[in-house]
CSV table of C-alpha atoms and ligand atoms in Angstrom, one decimal:
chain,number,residue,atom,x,y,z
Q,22,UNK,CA,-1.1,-26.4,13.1
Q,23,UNK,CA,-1.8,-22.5,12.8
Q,24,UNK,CA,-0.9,-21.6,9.1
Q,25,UNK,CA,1.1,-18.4,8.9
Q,26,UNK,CA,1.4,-16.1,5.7
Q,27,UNK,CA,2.0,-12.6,4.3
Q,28,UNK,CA,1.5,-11.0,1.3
Q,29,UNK,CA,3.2,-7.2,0.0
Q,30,UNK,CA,2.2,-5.3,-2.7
Q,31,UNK,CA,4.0,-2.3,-4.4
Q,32,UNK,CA,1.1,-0.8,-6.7
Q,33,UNK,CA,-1.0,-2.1,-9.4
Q,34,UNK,CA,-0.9,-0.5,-12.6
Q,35,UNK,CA,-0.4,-1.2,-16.7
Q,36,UNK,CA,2.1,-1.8,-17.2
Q,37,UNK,CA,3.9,-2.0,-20.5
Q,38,UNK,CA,6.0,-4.9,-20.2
Q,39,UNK,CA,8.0,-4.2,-23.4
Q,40,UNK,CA,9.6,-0.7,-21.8
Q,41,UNK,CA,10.5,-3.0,-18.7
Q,42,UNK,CA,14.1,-4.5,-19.2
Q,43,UNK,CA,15.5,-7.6,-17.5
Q,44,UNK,CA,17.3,-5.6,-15.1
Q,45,UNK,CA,14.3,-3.2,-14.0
Q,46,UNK,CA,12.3,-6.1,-13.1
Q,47,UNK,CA,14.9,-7.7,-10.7
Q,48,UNK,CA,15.1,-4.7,-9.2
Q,49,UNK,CA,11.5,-4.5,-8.0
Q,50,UNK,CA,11.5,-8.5,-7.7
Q,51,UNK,CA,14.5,-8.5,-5.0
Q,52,UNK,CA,13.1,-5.0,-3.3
Q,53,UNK,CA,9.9,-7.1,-2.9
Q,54,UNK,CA,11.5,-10.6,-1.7
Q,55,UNK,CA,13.6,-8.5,0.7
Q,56,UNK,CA,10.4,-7.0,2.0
Q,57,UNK,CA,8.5,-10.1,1.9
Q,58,UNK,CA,11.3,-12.2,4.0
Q,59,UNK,CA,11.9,-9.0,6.3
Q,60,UNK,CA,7.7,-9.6,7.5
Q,61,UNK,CA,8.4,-13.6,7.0
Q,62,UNK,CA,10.6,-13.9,9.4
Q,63,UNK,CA,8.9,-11.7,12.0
Q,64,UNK,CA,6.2,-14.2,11.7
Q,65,UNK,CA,8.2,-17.4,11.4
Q,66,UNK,CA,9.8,-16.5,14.5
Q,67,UNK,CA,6.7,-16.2,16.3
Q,68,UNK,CA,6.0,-12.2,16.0
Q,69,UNK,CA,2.8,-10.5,15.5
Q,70,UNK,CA,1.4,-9.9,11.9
Q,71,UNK,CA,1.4,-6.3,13.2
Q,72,UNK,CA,5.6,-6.6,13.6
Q,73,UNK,CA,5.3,-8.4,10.2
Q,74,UNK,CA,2.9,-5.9,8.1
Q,75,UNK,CA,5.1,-2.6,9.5
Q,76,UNK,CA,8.8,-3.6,8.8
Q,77,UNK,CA,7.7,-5.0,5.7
Q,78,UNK,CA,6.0,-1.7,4.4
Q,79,UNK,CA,9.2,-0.1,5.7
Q,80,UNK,CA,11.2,-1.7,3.7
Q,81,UNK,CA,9.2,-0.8,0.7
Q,82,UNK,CA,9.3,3.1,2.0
Q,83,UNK,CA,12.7,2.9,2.2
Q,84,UNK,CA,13.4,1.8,-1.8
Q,85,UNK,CA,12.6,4.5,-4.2
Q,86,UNK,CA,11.3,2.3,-6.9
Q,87,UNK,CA,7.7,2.2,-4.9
Q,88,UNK,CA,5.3,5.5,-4.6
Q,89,UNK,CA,5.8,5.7,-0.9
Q,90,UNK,CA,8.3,6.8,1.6
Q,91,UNK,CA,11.3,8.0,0.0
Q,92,UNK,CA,9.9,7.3,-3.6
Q,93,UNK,CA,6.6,9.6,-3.1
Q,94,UNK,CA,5.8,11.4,-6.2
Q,95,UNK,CA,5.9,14.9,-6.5
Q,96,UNK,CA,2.2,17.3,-5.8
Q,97,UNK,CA,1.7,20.3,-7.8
Q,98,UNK,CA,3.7,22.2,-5.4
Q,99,UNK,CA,6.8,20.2,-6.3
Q,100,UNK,CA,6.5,18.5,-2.5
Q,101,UNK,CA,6.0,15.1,-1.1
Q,102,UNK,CA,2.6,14.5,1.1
Q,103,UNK,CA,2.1,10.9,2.1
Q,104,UNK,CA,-0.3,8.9,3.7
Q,105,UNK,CA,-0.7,5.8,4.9
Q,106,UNK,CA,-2.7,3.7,7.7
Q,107,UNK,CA,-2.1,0.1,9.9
Q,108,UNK,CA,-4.9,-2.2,11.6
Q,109,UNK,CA,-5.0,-4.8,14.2
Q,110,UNK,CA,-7.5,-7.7,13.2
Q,111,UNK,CA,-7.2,-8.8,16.7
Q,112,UNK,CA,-8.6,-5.6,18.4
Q,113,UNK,CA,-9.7,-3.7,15.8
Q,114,UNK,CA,-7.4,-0.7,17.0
Q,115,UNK,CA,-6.5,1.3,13.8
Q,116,UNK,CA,-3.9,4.0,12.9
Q,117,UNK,CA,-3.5,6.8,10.3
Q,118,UNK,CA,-1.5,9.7,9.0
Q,119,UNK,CA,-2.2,11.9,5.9
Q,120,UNK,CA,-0.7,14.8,4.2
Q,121,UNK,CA,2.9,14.0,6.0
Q,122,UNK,CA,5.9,15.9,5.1
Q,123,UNK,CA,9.3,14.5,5.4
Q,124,UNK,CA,9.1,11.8,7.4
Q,125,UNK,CA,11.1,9.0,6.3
Q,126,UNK,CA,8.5,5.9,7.4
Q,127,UNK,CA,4.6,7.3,7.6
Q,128,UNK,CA,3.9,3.5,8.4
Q,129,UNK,CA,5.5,4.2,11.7
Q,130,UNK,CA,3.7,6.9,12.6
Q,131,UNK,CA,0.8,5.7,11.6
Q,132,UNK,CA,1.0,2.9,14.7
Q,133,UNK,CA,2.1,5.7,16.8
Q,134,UNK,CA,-1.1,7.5,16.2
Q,135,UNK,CA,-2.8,4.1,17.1
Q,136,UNK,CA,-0.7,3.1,20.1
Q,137,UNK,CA,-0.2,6.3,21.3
Q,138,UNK,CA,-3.2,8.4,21.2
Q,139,UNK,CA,-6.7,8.0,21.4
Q,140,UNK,CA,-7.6,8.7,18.0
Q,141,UNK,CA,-7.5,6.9,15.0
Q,142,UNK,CA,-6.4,9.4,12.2
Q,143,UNK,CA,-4.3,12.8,12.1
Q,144,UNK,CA,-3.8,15.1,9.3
Q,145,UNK,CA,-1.9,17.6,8.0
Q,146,UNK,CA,0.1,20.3,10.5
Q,147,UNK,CA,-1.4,18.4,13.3
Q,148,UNK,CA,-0.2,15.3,12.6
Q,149,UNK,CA,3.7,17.0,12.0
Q,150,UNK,CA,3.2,18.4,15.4
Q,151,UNK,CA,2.1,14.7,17.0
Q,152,UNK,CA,5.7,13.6,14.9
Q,153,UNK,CA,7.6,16.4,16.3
Q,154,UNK,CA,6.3,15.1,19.8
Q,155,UNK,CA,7.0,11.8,19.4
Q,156,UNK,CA,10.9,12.6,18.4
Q,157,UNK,CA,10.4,12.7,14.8
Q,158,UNK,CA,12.7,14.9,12.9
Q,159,UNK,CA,11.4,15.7,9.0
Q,160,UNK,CA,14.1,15.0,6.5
Q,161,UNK,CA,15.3,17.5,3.9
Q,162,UNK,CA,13.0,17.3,1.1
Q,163,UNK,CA,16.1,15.8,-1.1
Q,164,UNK,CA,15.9,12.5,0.4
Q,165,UNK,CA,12.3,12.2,-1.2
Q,166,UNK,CA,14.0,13.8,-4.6
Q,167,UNK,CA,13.6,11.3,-7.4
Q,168,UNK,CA,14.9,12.0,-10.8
Q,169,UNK,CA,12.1,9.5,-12.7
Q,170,UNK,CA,9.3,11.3,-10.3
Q,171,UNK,CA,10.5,14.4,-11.0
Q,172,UNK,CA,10.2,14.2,-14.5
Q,173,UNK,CA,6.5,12.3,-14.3
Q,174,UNK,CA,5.5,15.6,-12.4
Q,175,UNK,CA,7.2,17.9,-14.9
Q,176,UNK,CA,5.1,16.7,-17.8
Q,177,UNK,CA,2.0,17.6,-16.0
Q,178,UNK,CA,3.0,20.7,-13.3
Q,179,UNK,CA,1.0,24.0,-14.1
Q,180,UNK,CA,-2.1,21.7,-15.2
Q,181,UNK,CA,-5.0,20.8,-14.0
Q,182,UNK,CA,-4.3,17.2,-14.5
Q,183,UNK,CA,-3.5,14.6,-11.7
Q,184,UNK,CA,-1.7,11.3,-12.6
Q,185,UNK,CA,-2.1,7.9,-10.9
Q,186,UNK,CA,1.5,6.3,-10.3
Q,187,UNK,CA,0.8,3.7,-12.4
Q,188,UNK,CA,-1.5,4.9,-15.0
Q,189,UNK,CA,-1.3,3.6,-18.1
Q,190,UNK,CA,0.9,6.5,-19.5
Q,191,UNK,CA,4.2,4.9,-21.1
Q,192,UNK,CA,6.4,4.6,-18.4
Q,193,UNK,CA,4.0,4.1,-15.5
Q,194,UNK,CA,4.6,1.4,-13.0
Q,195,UNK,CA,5.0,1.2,-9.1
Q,196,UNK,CA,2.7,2.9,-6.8
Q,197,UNK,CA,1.0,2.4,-3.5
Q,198,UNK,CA,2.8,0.0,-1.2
Q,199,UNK,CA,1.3,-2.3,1.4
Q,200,UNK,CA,0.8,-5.4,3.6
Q,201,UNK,CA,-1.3,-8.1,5.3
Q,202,UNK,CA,-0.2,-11.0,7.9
Q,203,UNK,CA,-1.4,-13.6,9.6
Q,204,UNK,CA,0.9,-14.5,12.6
Q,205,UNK,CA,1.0,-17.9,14.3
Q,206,UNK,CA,-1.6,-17.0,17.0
Q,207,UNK,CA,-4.2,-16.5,14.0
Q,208,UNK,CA,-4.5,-12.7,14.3
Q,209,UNK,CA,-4.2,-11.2,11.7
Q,210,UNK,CA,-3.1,-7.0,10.0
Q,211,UNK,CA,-3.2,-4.7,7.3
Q,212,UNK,CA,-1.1,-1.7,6.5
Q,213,UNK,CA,-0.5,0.3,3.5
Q,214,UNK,CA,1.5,3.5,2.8
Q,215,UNK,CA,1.6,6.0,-0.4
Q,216,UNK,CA,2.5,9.4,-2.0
Q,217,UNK,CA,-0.8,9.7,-3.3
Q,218,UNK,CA,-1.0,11.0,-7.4
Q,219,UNK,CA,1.9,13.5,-9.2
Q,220,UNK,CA,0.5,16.9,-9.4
Q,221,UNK,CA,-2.1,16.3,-6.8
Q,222,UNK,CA,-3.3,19.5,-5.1
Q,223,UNK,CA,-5.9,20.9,-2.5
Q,224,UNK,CA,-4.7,18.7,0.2
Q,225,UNK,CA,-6.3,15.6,-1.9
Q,226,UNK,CA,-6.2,12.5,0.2
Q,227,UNK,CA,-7.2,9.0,-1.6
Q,228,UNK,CA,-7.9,5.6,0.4
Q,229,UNK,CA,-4.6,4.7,1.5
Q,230,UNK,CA,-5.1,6.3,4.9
Q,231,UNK,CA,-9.2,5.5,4.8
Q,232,UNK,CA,-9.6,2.7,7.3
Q,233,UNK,CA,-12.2,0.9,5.4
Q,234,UNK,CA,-11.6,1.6,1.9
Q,235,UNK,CA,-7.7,1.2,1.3
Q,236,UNK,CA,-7.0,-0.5,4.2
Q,237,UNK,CA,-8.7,-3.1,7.0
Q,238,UNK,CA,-8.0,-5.8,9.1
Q,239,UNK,CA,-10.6,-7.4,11.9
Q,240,UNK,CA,-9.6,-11.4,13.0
Q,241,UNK,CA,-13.3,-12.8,11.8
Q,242,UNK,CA,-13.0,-11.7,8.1
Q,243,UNK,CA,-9.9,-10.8,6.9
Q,244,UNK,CA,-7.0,-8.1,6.3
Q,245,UNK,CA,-6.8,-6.0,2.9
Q,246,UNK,CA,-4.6,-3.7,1.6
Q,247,UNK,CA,-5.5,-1.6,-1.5
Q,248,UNK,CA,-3.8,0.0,-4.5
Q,249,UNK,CA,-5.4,1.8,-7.4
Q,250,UNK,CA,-7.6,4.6,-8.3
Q,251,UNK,CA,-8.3,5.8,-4.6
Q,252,UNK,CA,-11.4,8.1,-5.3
Q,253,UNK,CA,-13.3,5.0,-6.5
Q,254,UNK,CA,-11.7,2.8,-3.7
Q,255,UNK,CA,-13.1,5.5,-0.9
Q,256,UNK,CA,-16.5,5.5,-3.1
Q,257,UNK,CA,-16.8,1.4,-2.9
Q,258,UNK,CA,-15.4,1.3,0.5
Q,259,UNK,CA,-13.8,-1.8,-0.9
Q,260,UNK,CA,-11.3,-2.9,1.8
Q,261,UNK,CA,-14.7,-3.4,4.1
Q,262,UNK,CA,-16.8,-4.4,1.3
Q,263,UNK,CA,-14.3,-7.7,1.2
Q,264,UNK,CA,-14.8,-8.2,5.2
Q,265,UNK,CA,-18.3,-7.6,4.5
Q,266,UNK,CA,-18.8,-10.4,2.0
Q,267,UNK,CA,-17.3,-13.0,4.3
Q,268,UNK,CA,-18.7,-12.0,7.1
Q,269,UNK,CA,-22.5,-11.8,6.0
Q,270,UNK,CA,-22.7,-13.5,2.5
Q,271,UNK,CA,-19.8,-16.4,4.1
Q,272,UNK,CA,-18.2,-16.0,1.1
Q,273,UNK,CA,-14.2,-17.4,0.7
Q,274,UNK,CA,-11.7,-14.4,1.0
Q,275,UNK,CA,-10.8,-15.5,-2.5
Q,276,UNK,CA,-14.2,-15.2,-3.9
Q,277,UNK,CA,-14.7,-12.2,-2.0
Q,278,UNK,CA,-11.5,-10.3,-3.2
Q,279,UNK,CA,-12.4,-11.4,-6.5
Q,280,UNK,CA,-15.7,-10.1,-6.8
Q,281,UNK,CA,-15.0,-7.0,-5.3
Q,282,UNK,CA,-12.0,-5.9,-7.6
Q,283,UNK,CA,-13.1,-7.9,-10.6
Q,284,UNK,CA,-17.0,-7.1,-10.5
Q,285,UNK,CA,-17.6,-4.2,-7.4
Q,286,UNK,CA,-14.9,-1.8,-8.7
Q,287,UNK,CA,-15.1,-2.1,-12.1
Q,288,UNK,CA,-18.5,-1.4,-12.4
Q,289,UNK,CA,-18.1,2.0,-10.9
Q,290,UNK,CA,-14.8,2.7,-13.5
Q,291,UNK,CA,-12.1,2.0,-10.8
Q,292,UNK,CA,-8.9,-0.1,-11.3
Q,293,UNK,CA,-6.6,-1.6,-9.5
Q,294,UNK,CA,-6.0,-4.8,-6.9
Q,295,UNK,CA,-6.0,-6.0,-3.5
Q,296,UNK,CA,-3.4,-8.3,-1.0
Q,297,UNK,CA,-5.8,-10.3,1.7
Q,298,UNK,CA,-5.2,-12.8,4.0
Q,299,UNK,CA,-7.6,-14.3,6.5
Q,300,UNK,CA,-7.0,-15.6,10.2
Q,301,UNK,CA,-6.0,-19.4,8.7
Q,302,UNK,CA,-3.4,-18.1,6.7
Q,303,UNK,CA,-5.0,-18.1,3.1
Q,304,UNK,CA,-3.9,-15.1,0.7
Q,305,UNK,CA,-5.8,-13.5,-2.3
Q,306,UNK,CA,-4.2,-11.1,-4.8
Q,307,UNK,CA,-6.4,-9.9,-7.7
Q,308,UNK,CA,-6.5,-7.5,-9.9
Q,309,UNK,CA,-8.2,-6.0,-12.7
Q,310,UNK,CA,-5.1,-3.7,-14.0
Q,311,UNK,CA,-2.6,-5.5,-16.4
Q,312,UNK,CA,0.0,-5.7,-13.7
Q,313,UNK,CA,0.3,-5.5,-9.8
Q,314,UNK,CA,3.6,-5.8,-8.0
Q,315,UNK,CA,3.2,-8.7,-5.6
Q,316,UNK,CA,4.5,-11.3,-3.7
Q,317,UNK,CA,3.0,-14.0,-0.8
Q,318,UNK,CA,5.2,-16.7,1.5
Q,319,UNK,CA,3.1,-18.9,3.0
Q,320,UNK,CA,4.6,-21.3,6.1
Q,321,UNK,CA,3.6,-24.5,3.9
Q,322,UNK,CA,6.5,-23.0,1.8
Q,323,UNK,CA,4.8,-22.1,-1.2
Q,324,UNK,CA,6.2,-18.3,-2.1
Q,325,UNK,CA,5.9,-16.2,-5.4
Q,326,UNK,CA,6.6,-12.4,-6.5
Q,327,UNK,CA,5.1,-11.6,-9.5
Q,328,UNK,CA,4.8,-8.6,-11.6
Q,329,UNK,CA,2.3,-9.3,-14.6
Q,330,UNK,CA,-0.7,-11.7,-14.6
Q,331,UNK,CA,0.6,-14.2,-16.3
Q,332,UNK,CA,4.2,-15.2,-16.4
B,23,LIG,N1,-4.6,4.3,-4.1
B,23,LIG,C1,-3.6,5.3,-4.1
B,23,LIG,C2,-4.2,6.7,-4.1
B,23,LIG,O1,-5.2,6.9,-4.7
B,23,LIG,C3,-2.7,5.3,-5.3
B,23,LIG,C4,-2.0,4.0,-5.6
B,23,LIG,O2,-2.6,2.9,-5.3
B,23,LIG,O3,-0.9,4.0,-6.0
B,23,LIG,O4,-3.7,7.6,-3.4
């Protein structure tokens, strides 16, 4: 029988377990099984890992504990630009958005780029205009208004310095949220969704939108989603590089992910991790940062959400 699975991520980062309390880490634990059982049951009742890998990136827009959506951290003009991107293993039909204002779910408009249009990614003022077109309204800016992000841009507003969500400053955590499904037809997808880095300016995009580097799905290999230091995930186009290494050195996605986050990125000075999943339902998560928000549900039943690497 046609295994079915799907794994979420909500950033990877340091994080300092000693400044986490008991109650913090429930909070992301239950915003990540609600997400998790949201795309689970999309696929258990026979929907496509594209249904599965949008409402459960949704759902982690929609919670502000997660650098996306409605917890998008602040840029050096004290607004909210988010990207993010979706893919179709079975077609290889892709969608993306970057430098959004206001919209409550950029996952969404990201498939309406790619089921609406015939382009693959739209930026900027032109992509508002596509949302205003397709009957999006942009929310005041105070539904994106976080106190926590607002203070994490405060420290560094007026300098040149740029921050990573989850850097490993003292209180860092969440970050970059994302998905990947494998339905029960065997077709698998990939979508991921952020705010990018605090104080980021000049209309800096990083490789959550970048088909290919934070983000890819195609049937034969596999479907990735990426979180970490986007400028050296663009640079190791390491969403493909994983596809790449199963299809042409047949390696296992789990000996693919691994070498690409544990070797491939490090060696150029990135961190961060990956969520994959291939077309027979087997899921990778690794990462080379101390933590990574995660969590997998696999139709043999096995299911985890995990914060640190070891627990
Ligand atoms: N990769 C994202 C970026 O560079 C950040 C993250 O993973 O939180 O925009």
């Amino acid at each position: 029988m046609q295994k079915y699975a799907i794994a979420i991520h909500g950033g990877a980062g340091t994080l300092v377990k000693g400044l986490m309390t008991s109650e913090k880490e429930m909070a992301y634990k239950s915003a990540l099984t609600e997400a998790l059982n949201l795309g689970y049951e999309i696929l258990k009742s026979g929907g496509s890992a594209l249904d599965a890998v949008e409402i459960a990136v949704k759902s982690l827009e929609d919670c502000p504990l997660f650098n996306a959506g409605r917890g998008a951290v602040f840029t050096a003009e004290g607004t909210h630009e988010m990207d993010a991107s979706i893919m179709d293993g079975q077609n290889l039909k892709a969608g993306a958005v970057s430098l959004i204002t206001g919209i409550k779910n950029p996952v969404s408009l990201a498939r309406a780029v790619m089921e609406q249009t015939e382009h693959v990614f739209l930026a900027g003022e032109g992509a508002m205009q596509f949302a205003k077109e397709q009957g999006y309204t942009p929310l005041d800016p105070t539904y994106f208004h976080d106190d926590f992000r607002y203070q994490q841009w405060q420290e560094i507003k007026g300098s040149d310095h740029f921050q990573l969500d989850h850097s490993d400053k003292k209180d860092s955590k969440f970050g970059t949220v994302g998905a990947v499904a494998c339905d029960q037809n065997g077709n698998i997808a990939a979508a991921t969704s952020t705010g990018g880095m605090t104080n980021k300016k000049w209309g800096r995009v990083g490789d959550s939108p970048m088909i290919g580097a934070g983000n890819y799905a195609n049937n034969k290999t596999c479907a990735v989603s990426c979180t970490g230091s986007g400028e050296y995930f663009i640079r190791g186009v390491v969403a493909y590089d994983v596809s790449c290494l199963i299809e042409h050195k047949a390696m296992s996605l789990s000996d693919a992910a691994n070498e690409v986050i544990h070797q491939r990125v490090l060696s150029l000075g990135g961190d961060g991790g990956l969520i994959a999943v291939d077309s027979e339902g087997n899921v990778a998560l690794p990462f080379n940062t101390e933590g990574m928000y995660r969590a997998y549900k696999l139709s043999t039943g096995v299911e985890e959400v995990l914060i640190y690497g070891k627990e």
